[in-house]
XYZ file of C-alpha atoms in Angstrom:
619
model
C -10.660 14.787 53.088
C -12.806 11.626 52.467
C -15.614 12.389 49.608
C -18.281 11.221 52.124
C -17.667 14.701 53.301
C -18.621 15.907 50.603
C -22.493 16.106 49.847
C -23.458 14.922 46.484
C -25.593 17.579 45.788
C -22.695 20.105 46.472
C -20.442 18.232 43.884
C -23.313 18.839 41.655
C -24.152 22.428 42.071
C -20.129 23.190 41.715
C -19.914 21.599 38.497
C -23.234 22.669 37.068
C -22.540 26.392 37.419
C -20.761 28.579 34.857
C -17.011 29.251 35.121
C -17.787 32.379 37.213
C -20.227 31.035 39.624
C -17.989 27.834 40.008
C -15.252 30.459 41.619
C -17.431 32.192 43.736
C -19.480 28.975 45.425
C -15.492 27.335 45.160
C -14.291 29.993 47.365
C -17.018 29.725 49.799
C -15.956 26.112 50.385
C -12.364 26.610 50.759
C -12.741 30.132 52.921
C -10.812 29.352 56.153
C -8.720 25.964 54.975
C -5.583 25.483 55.073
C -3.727 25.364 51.631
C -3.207 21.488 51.863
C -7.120 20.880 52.811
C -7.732 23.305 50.157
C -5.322 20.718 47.590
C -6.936 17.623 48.618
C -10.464 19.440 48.132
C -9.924 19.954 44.676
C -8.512 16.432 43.794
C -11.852 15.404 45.576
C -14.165 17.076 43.572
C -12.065 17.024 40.294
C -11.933 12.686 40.733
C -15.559 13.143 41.260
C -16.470 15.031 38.308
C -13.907 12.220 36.066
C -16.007 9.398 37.477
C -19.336 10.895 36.446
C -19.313 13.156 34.328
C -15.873 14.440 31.529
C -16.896 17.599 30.387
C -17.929 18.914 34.116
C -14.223 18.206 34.623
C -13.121 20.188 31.570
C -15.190 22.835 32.611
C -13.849 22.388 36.767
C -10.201 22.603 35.037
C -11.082 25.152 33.067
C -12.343 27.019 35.976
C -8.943 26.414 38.163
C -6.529 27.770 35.233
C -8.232 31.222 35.130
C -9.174 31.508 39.017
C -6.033 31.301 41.357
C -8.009 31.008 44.182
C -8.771 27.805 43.121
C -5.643 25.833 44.077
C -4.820 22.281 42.308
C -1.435 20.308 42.637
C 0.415 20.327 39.449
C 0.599 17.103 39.509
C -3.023 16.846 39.950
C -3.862 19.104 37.353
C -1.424 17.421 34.436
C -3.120 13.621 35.343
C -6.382 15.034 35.348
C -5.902 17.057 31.685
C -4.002 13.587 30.051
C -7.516 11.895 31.624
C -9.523 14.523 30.219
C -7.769 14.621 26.467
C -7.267 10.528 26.369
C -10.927 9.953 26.825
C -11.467 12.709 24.142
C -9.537 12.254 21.379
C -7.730 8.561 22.175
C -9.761 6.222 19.571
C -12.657 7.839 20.019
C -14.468 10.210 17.328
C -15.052 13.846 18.451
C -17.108 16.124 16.932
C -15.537 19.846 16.230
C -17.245 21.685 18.705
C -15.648 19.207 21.546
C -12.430 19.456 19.832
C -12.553 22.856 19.856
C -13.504 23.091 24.097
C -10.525 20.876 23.998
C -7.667 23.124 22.111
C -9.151 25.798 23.678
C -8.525 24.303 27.414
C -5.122 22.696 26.181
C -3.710 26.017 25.219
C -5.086 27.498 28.371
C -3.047 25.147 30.535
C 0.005 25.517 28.199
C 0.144 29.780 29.412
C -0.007 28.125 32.984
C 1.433 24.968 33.326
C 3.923 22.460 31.540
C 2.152 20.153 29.298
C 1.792 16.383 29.979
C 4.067 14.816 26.716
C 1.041 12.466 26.204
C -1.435 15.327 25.698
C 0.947 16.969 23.022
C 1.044 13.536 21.294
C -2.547 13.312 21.224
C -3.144 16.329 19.950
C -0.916 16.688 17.526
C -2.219 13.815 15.753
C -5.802 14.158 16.453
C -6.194 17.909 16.346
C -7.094 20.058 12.607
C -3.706 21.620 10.839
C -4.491 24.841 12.242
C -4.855 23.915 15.729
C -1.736 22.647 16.066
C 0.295 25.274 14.602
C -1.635 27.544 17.050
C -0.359 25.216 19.681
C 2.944 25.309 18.739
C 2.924 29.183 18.742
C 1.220 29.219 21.743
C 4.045 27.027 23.655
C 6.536 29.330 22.136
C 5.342 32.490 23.240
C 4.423 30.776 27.174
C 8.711 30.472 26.827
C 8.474 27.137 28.356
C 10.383 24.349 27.909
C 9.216 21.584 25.444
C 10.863 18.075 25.435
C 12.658 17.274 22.360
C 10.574 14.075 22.272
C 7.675 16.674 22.268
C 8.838 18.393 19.412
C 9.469 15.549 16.997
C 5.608 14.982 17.564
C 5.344 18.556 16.288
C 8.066 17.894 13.379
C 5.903 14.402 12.554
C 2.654 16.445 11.986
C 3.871 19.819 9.956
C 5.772 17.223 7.387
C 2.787 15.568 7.212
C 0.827 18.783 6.689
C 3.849 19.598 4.147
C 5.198 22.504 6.313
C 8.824 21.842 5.842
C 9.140 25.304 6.949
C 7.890 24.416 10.318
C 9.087 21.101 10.947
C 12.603 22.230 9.656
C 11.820 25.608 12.931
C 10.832 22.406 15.670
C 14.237 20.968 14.390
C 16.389 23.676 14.852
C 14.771 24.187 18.558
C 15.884 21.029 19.094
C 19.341 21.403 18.450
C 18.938 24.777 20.123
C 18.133 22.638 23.330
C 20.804 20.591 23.163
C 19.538 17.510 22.572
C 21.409 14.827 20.808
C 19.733 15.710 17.183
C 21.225 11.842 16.493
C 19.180 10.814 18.692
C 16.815 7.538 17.047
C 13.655 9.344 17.642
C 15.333 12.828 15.454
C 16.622 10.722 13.285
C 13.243 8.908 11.600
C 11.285 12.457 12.450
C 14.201 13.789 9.707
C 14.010 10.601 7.690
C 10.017 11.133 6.976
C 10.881 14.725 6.202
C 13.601 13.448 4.164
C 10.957 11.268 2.130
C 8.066 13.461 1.656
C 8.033 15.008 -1.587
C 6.570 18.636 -0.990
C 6.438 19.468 -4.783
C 6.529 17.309 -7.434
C 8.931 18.904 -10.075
C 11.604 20.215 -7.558
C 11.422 17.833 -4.973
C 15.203 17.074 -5.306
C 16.115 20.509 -4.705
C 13.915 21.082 -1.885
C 14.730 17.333 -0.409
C 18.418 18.445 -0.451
C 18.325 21.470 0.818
C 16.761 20.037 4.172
C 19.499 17.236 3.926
C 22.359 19.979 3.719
C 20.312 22.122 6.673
C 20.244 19.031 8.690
C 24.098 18.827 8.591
C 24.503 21.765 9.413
C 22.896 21.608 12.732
C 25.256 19.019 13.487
C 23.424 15.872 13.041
C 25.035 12.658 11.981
C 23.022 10.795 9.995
C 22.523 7.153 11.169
C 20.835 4.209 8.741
C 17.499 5.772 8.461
C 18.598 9.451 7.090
C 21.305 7.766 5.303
C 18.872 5.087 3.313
C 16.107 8.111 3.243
C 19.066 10.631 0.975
C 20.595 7.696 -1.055
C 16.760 6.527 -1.991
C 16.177 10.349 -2.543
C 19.541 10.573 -5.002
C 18.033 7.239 -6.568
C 14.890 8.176 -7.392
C 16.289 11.608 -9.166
C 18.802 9.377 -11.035
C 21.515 11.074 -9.368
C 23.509 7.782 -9.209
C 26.713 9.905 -8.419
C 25.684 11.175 -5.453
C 23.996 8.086 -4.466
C 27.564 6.385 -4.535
C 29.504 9.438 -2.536
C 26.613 9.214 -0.084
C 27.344 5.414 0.535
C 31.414 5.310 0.477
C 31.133 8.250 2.879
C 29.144 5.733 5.235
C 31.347 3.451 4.741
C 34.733 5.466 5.405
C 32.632 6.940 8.914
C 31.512 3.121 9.986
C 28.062 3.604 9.830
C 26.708 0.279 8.998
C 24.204 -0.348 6.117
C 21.703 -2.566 5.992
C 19.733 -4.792 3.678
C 17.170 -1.748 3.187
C 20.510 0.158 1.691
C 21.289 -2.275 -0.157
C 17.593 -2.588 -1.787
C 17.402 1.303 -2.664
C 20.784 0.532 -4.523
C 19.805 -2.256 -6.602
C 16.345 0.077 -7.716
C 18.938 2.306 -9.032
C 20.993 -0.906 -11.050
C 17.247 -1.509 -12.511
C 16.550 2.035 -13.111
C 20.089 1.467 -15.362
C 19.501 -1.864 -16.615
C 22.936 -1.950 -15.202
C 23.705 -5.749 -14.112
C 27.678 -5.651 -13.743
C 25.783 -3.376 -10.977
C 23.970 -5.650 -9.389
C 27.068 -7.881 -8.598
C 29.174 -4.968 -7.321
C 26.051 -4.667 -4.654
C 26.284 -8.131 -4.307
C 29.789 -7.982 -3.482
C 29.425 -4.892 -1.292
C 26.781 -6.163 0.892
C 28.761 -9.825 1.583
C 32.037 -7.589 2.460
C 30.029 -6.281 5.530
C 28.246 -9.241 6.219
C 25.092 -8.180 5.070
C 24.726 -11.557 2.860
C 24.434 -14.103 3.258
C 22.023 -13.651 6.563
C 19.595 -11.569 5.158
C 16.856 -13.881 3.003
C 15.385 -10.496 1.901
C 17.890 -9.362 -0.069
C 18.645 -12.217 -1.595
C 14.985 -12.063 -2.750
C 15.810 -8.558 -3.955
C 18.812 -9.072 -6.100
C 16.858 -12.054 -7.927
C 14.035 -10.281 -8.790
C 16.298 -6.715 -9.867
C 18.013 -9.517 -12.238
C 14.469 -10.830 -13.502
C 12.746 -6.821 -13.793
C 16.755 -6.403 -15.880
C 16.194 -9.436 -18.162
C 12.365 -8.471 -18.903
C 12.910 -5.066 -19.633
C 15.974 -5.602 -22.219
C 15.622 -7.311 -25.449
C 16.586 -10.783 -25.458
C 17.062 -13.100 -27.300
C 17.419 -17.113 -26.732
C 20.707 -16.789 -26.232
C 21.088 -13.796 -24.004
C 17.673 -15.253 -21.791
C 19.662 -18.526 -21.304
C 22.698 -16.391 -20.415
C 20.149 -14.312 -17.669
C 18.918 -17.360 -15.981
C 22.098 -18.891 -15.688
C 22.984 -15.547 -13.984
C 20.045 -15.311 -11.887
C 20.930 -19.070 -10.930
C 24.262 -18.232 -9.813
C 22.849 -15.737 -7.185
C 20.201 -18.302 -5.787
C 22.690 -21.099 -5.868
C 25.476 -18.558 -3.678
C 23.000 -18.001 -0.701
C 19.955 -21.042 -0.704
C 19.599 -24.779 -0.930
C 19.516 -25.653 -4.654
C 17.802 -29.467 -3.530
C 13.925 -27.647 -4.209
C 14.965 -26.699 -7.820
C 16.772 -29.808 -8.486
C 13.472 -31.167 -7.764
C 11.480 -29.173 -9.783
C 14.056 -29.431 -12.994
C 15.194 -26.275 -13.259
C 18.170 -26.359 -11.772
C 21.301 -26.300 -14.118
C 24.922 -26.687 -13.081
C 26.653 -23.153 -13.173
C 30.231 -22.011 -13.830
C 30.167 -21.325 -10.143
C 30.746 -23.889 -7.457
C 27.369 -23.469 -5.169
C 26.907 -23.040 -1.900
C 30.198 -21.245 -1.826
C 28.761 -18.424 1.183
C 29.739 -19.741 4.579
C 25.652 -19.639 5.516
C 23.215 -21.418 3.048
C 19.764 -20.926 4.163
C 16.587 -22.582 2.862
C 14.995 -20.353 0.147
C 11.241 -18.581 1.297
C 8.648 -19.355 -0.733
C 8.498 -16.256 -2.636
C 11.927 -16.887 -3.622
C 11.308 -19.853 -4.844
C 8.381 -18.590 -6.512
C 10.816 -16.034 -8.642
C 12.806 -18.964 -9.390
C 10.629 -20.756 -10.994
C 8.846 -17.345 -13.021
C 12.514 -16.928 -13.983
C 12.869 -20.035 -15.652
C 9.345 -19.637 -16.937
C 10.400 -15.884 -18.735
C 13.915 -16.877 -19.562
C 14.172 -20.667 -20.247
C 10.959 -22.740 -20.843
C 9.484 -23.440 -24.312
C 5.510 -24.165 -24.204
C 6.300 -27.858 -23.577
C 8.894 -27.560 -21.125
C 6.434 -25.101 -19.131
C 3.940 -26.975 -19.519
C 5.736 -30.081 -17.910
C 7.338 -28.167 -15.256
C 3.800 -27.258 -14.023
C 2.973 -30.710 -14.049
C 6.159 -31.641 -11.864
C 5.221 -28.472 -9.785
C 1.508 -29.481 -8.926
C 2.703 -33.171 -7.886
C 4.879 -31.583 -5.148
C 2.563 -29.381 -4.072
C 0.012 -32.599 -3.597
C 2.788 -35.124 -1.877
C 3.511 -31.479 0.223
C 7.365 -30.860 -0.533
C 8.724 -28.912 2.261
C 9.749 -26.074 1.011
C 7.674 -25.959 -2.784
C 4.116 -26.748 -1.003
C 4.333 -23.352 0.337
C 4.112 -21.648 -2.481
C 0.639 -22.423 -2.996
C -0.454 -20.315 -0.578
C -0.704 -17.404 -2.470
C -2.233 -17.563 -6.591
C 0.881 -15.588 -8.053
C 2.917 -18.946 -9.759
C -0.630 -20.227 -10.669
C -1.333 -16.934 -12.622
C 2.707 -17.095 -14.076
C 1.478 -20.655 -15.691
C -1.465 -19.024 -16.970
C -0.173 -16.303 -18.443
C 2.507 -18.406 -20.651
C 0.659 -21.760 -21.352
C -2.351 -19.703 -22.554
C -0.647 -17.794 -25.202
C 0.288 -20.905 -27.095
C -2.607 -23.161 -29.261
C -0.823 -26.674 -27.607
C -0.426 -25.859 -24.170
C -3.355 -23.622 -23.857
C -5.373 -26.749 -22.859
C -3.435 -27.305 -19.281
C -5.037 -23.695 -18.089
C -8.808 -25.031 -16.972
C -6.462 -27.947 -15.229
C -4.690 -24.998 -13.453
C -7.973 -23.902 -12.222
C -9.087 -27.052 -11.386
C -6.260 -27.610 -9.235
C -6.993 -23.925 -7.512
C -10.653 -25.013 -7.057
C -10.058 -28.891 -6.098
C -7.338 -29.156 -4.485
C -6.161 -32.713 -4.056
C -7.318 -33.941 -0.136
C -3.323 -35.393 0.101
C -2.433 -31.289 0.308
C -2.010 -30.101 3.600
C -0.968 -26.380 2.737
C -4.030 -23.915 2.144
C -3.928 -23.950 -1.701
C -4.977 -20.086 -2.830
C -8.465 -19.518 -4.689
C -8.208 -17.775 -7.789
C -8.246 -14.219 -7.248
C -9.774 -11.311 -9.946
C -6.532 -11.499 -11.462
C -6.610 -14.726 -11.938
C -10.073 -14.980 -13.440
C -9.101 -12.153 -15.694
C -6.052 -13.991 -17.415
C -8.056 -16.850 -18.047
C -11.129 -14.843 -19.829
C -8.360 -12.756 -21.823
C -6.819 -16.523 -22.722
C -9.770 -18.037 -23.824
C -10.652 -14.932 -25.733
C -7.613 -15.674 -27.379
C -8.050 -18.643 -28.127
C -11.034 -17.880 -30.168
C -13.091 -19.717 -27.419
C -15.523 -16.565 -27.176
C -18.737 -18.664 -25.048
C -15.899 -20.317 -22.664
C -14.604 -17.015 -22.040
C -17.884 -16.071 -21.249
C -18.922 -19.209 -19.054
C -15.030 -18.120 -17.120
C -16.815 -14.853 -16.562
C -20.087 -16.689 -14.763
C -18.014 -19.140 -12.842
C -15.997 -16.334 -11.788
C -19.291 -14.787 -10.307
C -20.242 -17.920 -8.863
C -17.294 -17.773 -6.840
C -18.262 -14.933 -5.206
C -15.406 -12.909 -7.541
C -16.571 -9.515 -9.407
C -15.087 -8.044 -12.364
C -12.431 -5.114 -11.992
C -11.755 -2.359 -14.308
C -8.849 -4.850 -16.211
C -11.546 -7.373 -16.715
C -14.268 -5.283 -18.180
C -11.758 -3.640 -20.169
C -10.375 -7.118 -21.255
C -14.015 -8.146 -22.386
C -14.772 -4.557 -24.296
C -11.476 -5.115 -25.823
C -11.669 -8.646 -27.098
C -14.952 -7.963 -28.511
C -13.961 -4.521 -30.277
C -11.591 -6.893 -32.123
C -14.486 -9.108 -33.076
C -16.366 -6.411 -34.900
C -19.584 -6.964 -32.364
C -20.774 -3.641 -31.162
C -24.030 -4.787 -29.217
C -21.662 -7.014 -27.097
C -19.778 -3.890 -26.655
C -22.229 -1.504 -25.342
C -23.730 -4.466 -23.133
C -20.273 -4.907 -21.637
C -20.070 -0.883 -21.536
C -23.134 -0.987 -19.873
C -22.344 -3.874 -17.195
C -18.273 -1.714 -16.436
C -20.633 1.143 -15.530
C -23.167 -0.348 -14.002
C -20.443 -2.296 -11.649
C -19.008 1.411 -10.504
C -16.278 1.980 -12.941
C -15.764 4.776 -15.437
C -14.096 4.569 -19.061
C -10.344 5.089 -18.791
C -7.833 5.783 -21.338
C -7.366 2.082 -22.089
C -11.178 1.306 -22.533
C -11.086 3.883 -25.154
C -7.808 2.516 -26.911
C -10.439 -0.910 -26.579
C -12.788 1.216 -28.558
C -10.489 2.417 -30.748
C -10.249 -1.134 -32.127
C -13.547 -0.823 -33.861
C -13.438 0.626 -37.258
C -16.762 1.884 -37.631
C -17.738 4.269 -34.969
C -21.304 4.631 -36.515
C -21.850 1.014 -35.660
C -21.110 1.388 -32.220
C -23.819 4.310 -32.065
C -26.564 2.977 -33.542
C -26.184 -0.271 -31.285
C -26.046 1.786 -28.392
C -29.466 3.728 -29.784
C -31.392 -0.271 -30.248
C -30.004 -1.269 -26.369
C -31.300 1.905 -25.159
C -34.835 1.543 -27.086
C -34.470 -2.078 -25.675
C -33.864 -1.262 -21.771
C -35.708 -3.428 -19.504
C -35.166 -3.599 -15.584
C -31.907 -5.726 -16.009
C -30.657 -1.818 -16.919
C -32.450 0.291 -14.036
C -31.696 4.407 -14.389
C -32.522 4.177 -17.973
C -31.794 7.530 -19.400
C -28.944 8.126 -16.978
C -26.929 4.947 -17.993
C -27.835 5.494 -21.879
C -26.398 8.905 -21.752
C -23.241 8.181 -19.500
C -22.471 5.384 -22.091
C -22.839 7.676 -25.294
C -20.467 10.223 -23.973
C -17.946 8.051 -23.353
C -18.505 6.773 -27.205
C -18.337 10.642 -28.017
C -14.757 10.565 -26.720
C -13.972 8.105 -29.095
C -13.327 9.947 -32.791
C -14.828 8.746 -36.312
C -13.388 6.538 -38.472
C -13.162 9.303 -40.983
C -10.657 11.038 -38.524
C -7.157 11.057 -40.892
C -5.497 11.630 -37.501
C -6.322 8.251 -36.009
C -4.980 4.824 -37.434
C -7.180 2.209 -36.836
C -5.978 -1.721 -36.925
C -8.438 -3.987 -38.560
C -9.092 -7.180 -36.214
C -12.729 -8.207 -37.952
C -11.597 -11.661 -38.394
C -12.609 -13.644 -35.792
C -10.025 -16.600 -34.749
C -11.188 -20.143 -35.297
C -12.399 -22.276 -32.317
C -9.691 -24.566 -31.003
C -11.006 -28.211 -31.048
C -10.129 -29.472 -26.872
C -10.431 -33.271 -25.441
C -13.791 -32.560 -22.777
C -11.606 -34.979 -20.972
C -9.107 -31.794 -19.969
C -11.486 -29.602 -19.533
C -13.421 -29.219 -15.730
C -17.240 -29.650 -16.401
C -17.579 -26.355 -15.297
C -15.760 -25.069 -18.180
C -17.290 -26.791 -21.560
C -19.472 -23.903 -22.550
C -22.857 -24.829 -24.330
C -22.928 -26.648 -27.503
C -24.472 -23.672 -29.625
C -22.358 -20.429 -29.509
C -23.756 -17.431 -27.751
C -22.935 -13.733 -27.507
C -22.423 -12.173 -24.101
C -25.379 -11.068 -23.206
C -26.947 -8.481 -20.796
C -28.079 -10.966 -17.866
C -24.121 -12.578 -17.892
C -22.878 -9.089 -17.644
C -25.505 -7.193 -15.498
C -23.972 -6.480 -11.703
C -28.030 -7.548 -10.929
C -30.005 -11.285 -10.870
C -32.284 -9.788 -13.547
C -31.758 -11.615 -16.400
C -32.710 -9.727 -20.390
């Protein structure tokens, strides 16, 4: 029937009744058509109501489930419900009381009709916890059949609601079905189970006790479930079953992948086992897994570095863990960038000896050249390796360019130049370079990020170069960069050594004011000054000094003082305090190596309230 037979103001009165009235002024349409007029009515009116108004055709649907003289296709009905719930819930924001109409009418349908797999999708990701287990029991007592692909949407959302209970119930219906339970779309629905810990001191237990159930229902486990257990006997330091799990993939042909490989080497660095690392090595070239995968290569590098840091070493035993890390790099990637860069040293090992050598990604390289850094490099080595570094970045070197991208070498430099009194000068050079680029460098060279900024405040704290800290501080500002909890607990730290409470409680003051609370390590910072009385009596003249730089008055004074009532009296026996009231001696640097930015006022100055306020205001 065309809708120009139908009168507007009809289609309106329908849909603006109540449920009840909708039947009876429905059945006064229909009285005396046939049932196929009577089908193509309804798609009329319901296509109508979708156009103009969503809820009128929730309520028409609504109307047709409980009144079987109202008779809809199936089909019909199912496209217009997916409409209905997509335009609900898909992207959108609903508040409860449509969410509710909208269980409420999905549940309805479910006692009638077969739901649409789209709807169940939606709704079991959009809907509260409790509507969807009342969905699920509703679809189990209507003793209709549910898709397995409909049930893993089920399985999804009670693991993430940590119901292994129920998702373990949707899994067994599953089987019950008899679908393939190997199927990909089981298989990741078990792996998330597999990897959500439900309890936190016996989540091994519980974890395999689903693994063992899963078996049992006859499911094979492909590389997700496999790499989901062996990750799960990892993490518990079950090493033993780790190993049966992966020999028992290996004797049933079920091929691992790099991702296997990766959990593996967490448990050689959980060890500190390295004769570990190169029977993973070994494994994973045996099935061809290296040398085509970059990634791992990437991985067992960095396990080797993470190995190296955490042990002791010595000179000897670093030079004999770069060498080792070397051998891995020099196996798989093109040794030409570190020949370049000078740290390349001929190994017992021929290179190049896997049949594919691919060109190393710049975060490998980037580990490279860290490794040498932690392993290798005296100050003056380091210091001229950044120097050969930054000229290949600015002539743009193929491969090492690239690794300016991102501030993580920049901040390696840092970190090691700035701990010694020679090279200590080459770290505002670093930041120069971040700043200024040279214009020959084509690559997008990374700004200094809050980390960065914070390394070089802690360095030049270090230094004894207390107003250049402080001037790293307003630069860092000026570059639209704020302070994070490590910085502010840097600052509060470095001047706890000095002895200067006011400084203290200003910087306490600014953490606070910025949105951060103390935390175990700014009291440790505290704990560094040796006269707690000191520190209260500064915070009582800052308080009787508070001026709109410190708006909330009171409130800010009194948050401070607790957190110095945490912190216990000198007089406390049980506390061992570590005198740091000398003050290092200013290092004398050339201006010349130094960006103008960074030579800080000729007359020393403490940092004050306006350079740590989060406001303009200045004191």
């Amino acid at each position: 029937m065309p809708s120009s037979a139908l009168p507007t103001s009809l289609l309106w009165r329908i849909l603006n009744d109540a449920i009840d009235p909708i039947c009876q002024s429905w059945k006064r349409l229909v009285t005396g058509l046939l049932p196929e007029k009577h089908q193509l009515l309804w798609q009329e009116v319901m296509l109508w109501a979708l156009q103009h108004q969503v809820d009128k055709a929730m309520q028409f649907l609504d109307a047709t489930i409980s009144n079987p003289t109202i008779i809809a296709p199936r089909y019909a009905a199912e496209d217009a419900l997916k409409h209905i719930v997509s335009e609900s819930l898909d992207g959108q924001v609903v508040d409860s009381e449509t969410k509710n109409k909208l269980h409420n009418l999905i549940c309805r349908f479910a006692t009638a009709s077969m739901l649409p797999q789209k709807v169940i999708y939606l709704a079991t990701r959009h809907s509260d916890n409790d509507q969807v287990q009342a969905l699920y029991e509703v679809l189990l007592n209507s003793r209709r059949t549910v898709h397995p692909h409909s049930l893993t949407h089920f399985m999804d959302r009670f693991t993430r609601m940590g119901r292994p209970d129920l998702a373990m119930d949707t899994l067994r219906r599953i089987a019950t079905f008899g679908a393939n339970v190997s199927y990909e779309t089981v298989q990741f629905s078990c792996m998330k189970l597999l990897r959500t810990r439900f309890d936190d001191v016996g989540w091994y237990k519980i974890q395999s006790q689903l693994a063992t159930e899963m078996l049992e229902l006859g499911i094979r486990p492909g590389i997700p479930m496999l790499n989901a257990m062996i990750c799960n006997a990892v993490e518990a330091c079950d090493y033993q079953t780790a190993q049966a799990m992966f020999e028992t993939a290996r004797i049933h042909g079920i091929r691992r992948n790099a991702i296997t490989y990766s959990i593996l080497l967490k448990g050689a660095l959980q060890c500190l086992d390295e004769n570990l690392v190169e029977r993973i090595m070994q494994m994973a070239e045996e099935d061809g897994t290296l040398p085509r995968n970059n990634e791992l290569v990437f991985d067992l590098v960095v396990t080797m570095l993470q190995i190296a840091r955490l042990n002791d070493t010595n000179l000897l035993t670093s030079a004999r863990k770069y060498r080792a890390i070397l051998r891995i790099y020099a196996r798989y990637c093109n040794i030409l960038p570190l020949q370049d860069l000078g740290i390349y040293i001929d190994v017992e090992e021929d290179h190049a000896t896997a049949s594919v050598v691919s060109e190393p990604s710049p975060k490998l390289l980037s580990v490279m050249l860290l490794s040498y850094i932690r392993l290798r490099g005296s100050p003056g080595d380091v210091e001229a390796l950044y120097h050969r570094y930054q000229s290949l970045v600015d002539q743009n070197h193929h491969l090492i360019a690239a690794t300016a991208k991102t501030e993580h070498l920049a901040n390696g430099f840092l970190l090691f130049l700035g701990k010694n009194r020679t090279t200590f000068k080459t770290c505002p050079i670093i930041l120069r370079n971040m700043l200024r680029p040279s214009a020959s460098t084509t690559v997008t060279v990374a700004k200094p990020s809050v980390i960065t900024w914070s390394i070089l405040t802690n360095t030049y704290f270090l230094q004894g170069q207390r107003a250049a800290a402080e001037k790293v501080i307003q630069m860092m500002r000026e570059h639209g960069v704020e302070m994070n909890q490590v910085t502010w607990n840097t600052v509060i730290s470095r001047y706890a050594s000095m002895q200067d409470a006011p400084a203290v409680v200003n910087a306490m003051k600014g953490m606070e004011s910025a949105g951060f609370e103390a935390d175990s390590y700014t009291l440790r910072a505290l704990a560094k000054m040796t006269d707690r009385n000191q520190l209260l009596d500064a915070l009582g003249r800052a308080a009787a000094r508070a001026d709109t730089a410190w708006a909330n008055g009171q409130a800010e004074r009194d948050s401070v003082y607790s957190t110095l009532e945490t912190f216990p009296s000198k007089k406390d026996e049980n506390v061992q305090y570590r005198s740091t009231r000398a003050t290092p001696q200013a290092i004398d640097v050339s201006r010349q190596d130094i960006p103008d930015e960074l030579v800080p006022p000729p007359q020393p100055r403490t940092f004050s309230q306006a350079s740590l306020s989060t406001t303009n205001d200045s004191s």
